[in-house]
Amino acid sequence: MISANNITLRIGKKALFEDVNIKFTEGNCYGLIGANGAGKSTFLKILSGALEPTKGEVIMNQGERLSVLKQDHYQYDDYTVLDAVIMGNARLYEIMKEKEAIYAKEDFTEEDGMKASELEGEFAQLNGWEAESDAAILLNGLGIENELHTLYLRDLDGGQKVKVLLAQALFGNPDVLLLDEPTNHLDLDAIAWLEEFLINFENTVIVVSHDRYFLNKVCTHIADIDYGKIQLYSGNYDFWYESSQLMIKQMKEANKKKEEKIKELQDFIQRFSANASKSKQATSRKRALEKIQLDEIRPSSRKYPYIDFKPNREIGNEVLQVTDLTKTIDGVKLLDHISFTLGHDDKVAFVGPNSKATTALFQILAGEMEPDEGSYKWGVTTSQAYFPKDNNAIFASDDTIVDWLMQYSPEKDVTFVRGFLGRMLFSGDDGLKKLNVLSGGERVRCMLSKMMMLGANTLIMDEPTNHLDMESITALNNGLIKYPGVLLFTSQDHQFVQTTANRIMELTPGGLIDKQCTYDEYLENDEMARKRQIMNMDDQIDD
């Protein structure tokens, strides 16, 4: 159990939180949500003790252990993978190293023996003998295979480091678990494993995530940050959304009835206040009028960008023909004789264990990279707009957003461009920001603005939901659902893929798997195929 009592945090004159009181209890998973800048990550830092509030206190039950998902991917580069995970329980790791130092002594004394005996007792109480096997189970579940467990973290790539730090946070059955964007950079198998882990976790979890499907799957409660307060709701993300909308609707209906009553009382008072025979009734109604209070309905601090892709030209039947595309990068064959044909109604989600393969394919189709072998041909009626995963080169410039976007605008007018940016949440002088100072989310909104202005009837989008807040993801999701053109994309957001794609292509080391189905149908069929494979293996063993 962990609770925040009268928490206030002021940054300058602004109060990010004001007298927040909330209790997070054992056995529940809380999704902490709110608009960008609402203070989700900041509140987790206050709970973890990494940030002191201006006023108030955080209380945990005595003797309980809190674990936090670390964000610094280089902090543990000089440790082995197993050691880094076990360090999730700092006291256990400290005991392990202290024991090793004592047993390594050449002049082992009686005092050393007594100290070692004490350490062994505490080591056993903390399940130290199972530490390496428990760490290995977590790592394997997240896709870090045994041969990597003894390597140093500096020898792993970025995605693997993310998984090790997540395993570190989960290690040792912490009493309170704080996770800030735990699904970022995870593959779909690792996300599915994490979902099951958290569903079965019996202690307290507080998680920040922009993945709506993930929140729906694991959360028992939603803690909504808005205007410096935190409102607690029972249920998952969808239930919170429905409940919050229903609450606003009920308050508006209640206010409407109150306003009608106010009007009725005011009319009576106005008509009869000068009438002696009605003066008592008028006075009574004045008292009744003074008691009626309208509910304060503050608009949410959440802001949704306006995302609407409108092709300048209708697409024909011949869209794209890909034949035997092959590409090797740094000695790794990413694409091996890939062939497929796209139709004019296709919205294709690309999935697979290696995101570099999809990125390579998209770069080739966008004309930014040449294949080693094979060919591709776009239909004569098609026009393409490309959203790259890596946009660092684009935003290295010191041009302003307005100047940069002007070159893609159908109208070479500053007022038009600034109005367009306003709908994408760049208000006032935001359009005069230089490209090289923009945040990840601002960059993405700039890229989406450019794509909307181009009016292409074919969109190629490599992880467009990265760096976006939930409101922007929802707006993009809705914009692509109603988009009348062809779409090729990849995303780690389950709900985004499920609601947008009507065709799934999986790039595997053995070739391309192409299915005309929704994402959930694809996963269901894939799970059934795995079960059949396991059953066949069992039959072979029995034979």
XYZ file of N, CA, C and O in Angstrom, residues 530-543:
56
model
N 0.567 -22.161 -32.937
C 1.607 -22.497 -31.950
C 1.188 -23.700 -31.114
O 2.001 -24.578 -30.822
N -0.092 -23.716 -30.718
C -0.582 -24.840 -29.929
C -0.514 -26.136 -30.722
O -0.143 -27.186 -30.196
N -0.870 -26.053 -32.022
C -0.793 -27.253 -32.862
C 0.649 -27.728 -32.985
O 0.930 -28.922 -32.968
N 1.579 -26.765 -33.099
C 2.990 -27.116 -33.208
C 3.475 -27.817 -31.947
O 4.197 -28.810 -32.017
N 3.064 -27.313 -30.779
C 3.454 -27.930 -29.505
C 2.871 -29.339 -29.395
O 3.551 -30.274 -28.970
N 1.594 -29.498 -29.804
C 0.952 -30.816 -29.758
C 1.671 -31.798 -30.670
O 1.887 -32.962 -30.314
N 2.082 -31.344 -31.859
C 2.803 -32.215 -32.794
C 4.149 -32.638 -32.215
O 4.570 -33.780 -32.358
N 4.817 -31.671 -31.528
C 6.105 -32.000 -30.895
C 5.908 -33.031 -29.788
O 6.697 -33.964 -29.641
N 4.825 -32.874 -29.015
C 4.536 -33.824 -27.943
C 4.258 -35.212 -28.515
O 4.709 -36.228 -27.971
N 3.515 -35.246 -29.650
C 3.214 -36.533 -30.285
C 4.492 -37.217 -30.756
O 4.656 -38.437 -30.616
N 5.424 -36.421 -31.301
C 6.682 -36.987 -31.782
C 7.495 -37.555 -30.619
O 8.130 -38.605 -30.739
N 7.459 -36.826 -29.476
C 8.193 -37.297 -28.294
C 7.595 -38.613 -27.798
O 8.313 -39.555 -27.450
N 6.219 -38.691 -27.790
C 5.556 -39.917 -27.347
C 5.897 -41.083 -28.259
O 6.077 -42.217 -27.802
N 5.978 -40.806 -29.587
C 6.314 -41.872 -30.544
C 7.740 -42.370 -30.333
O 8.063 -43.512 -30.524
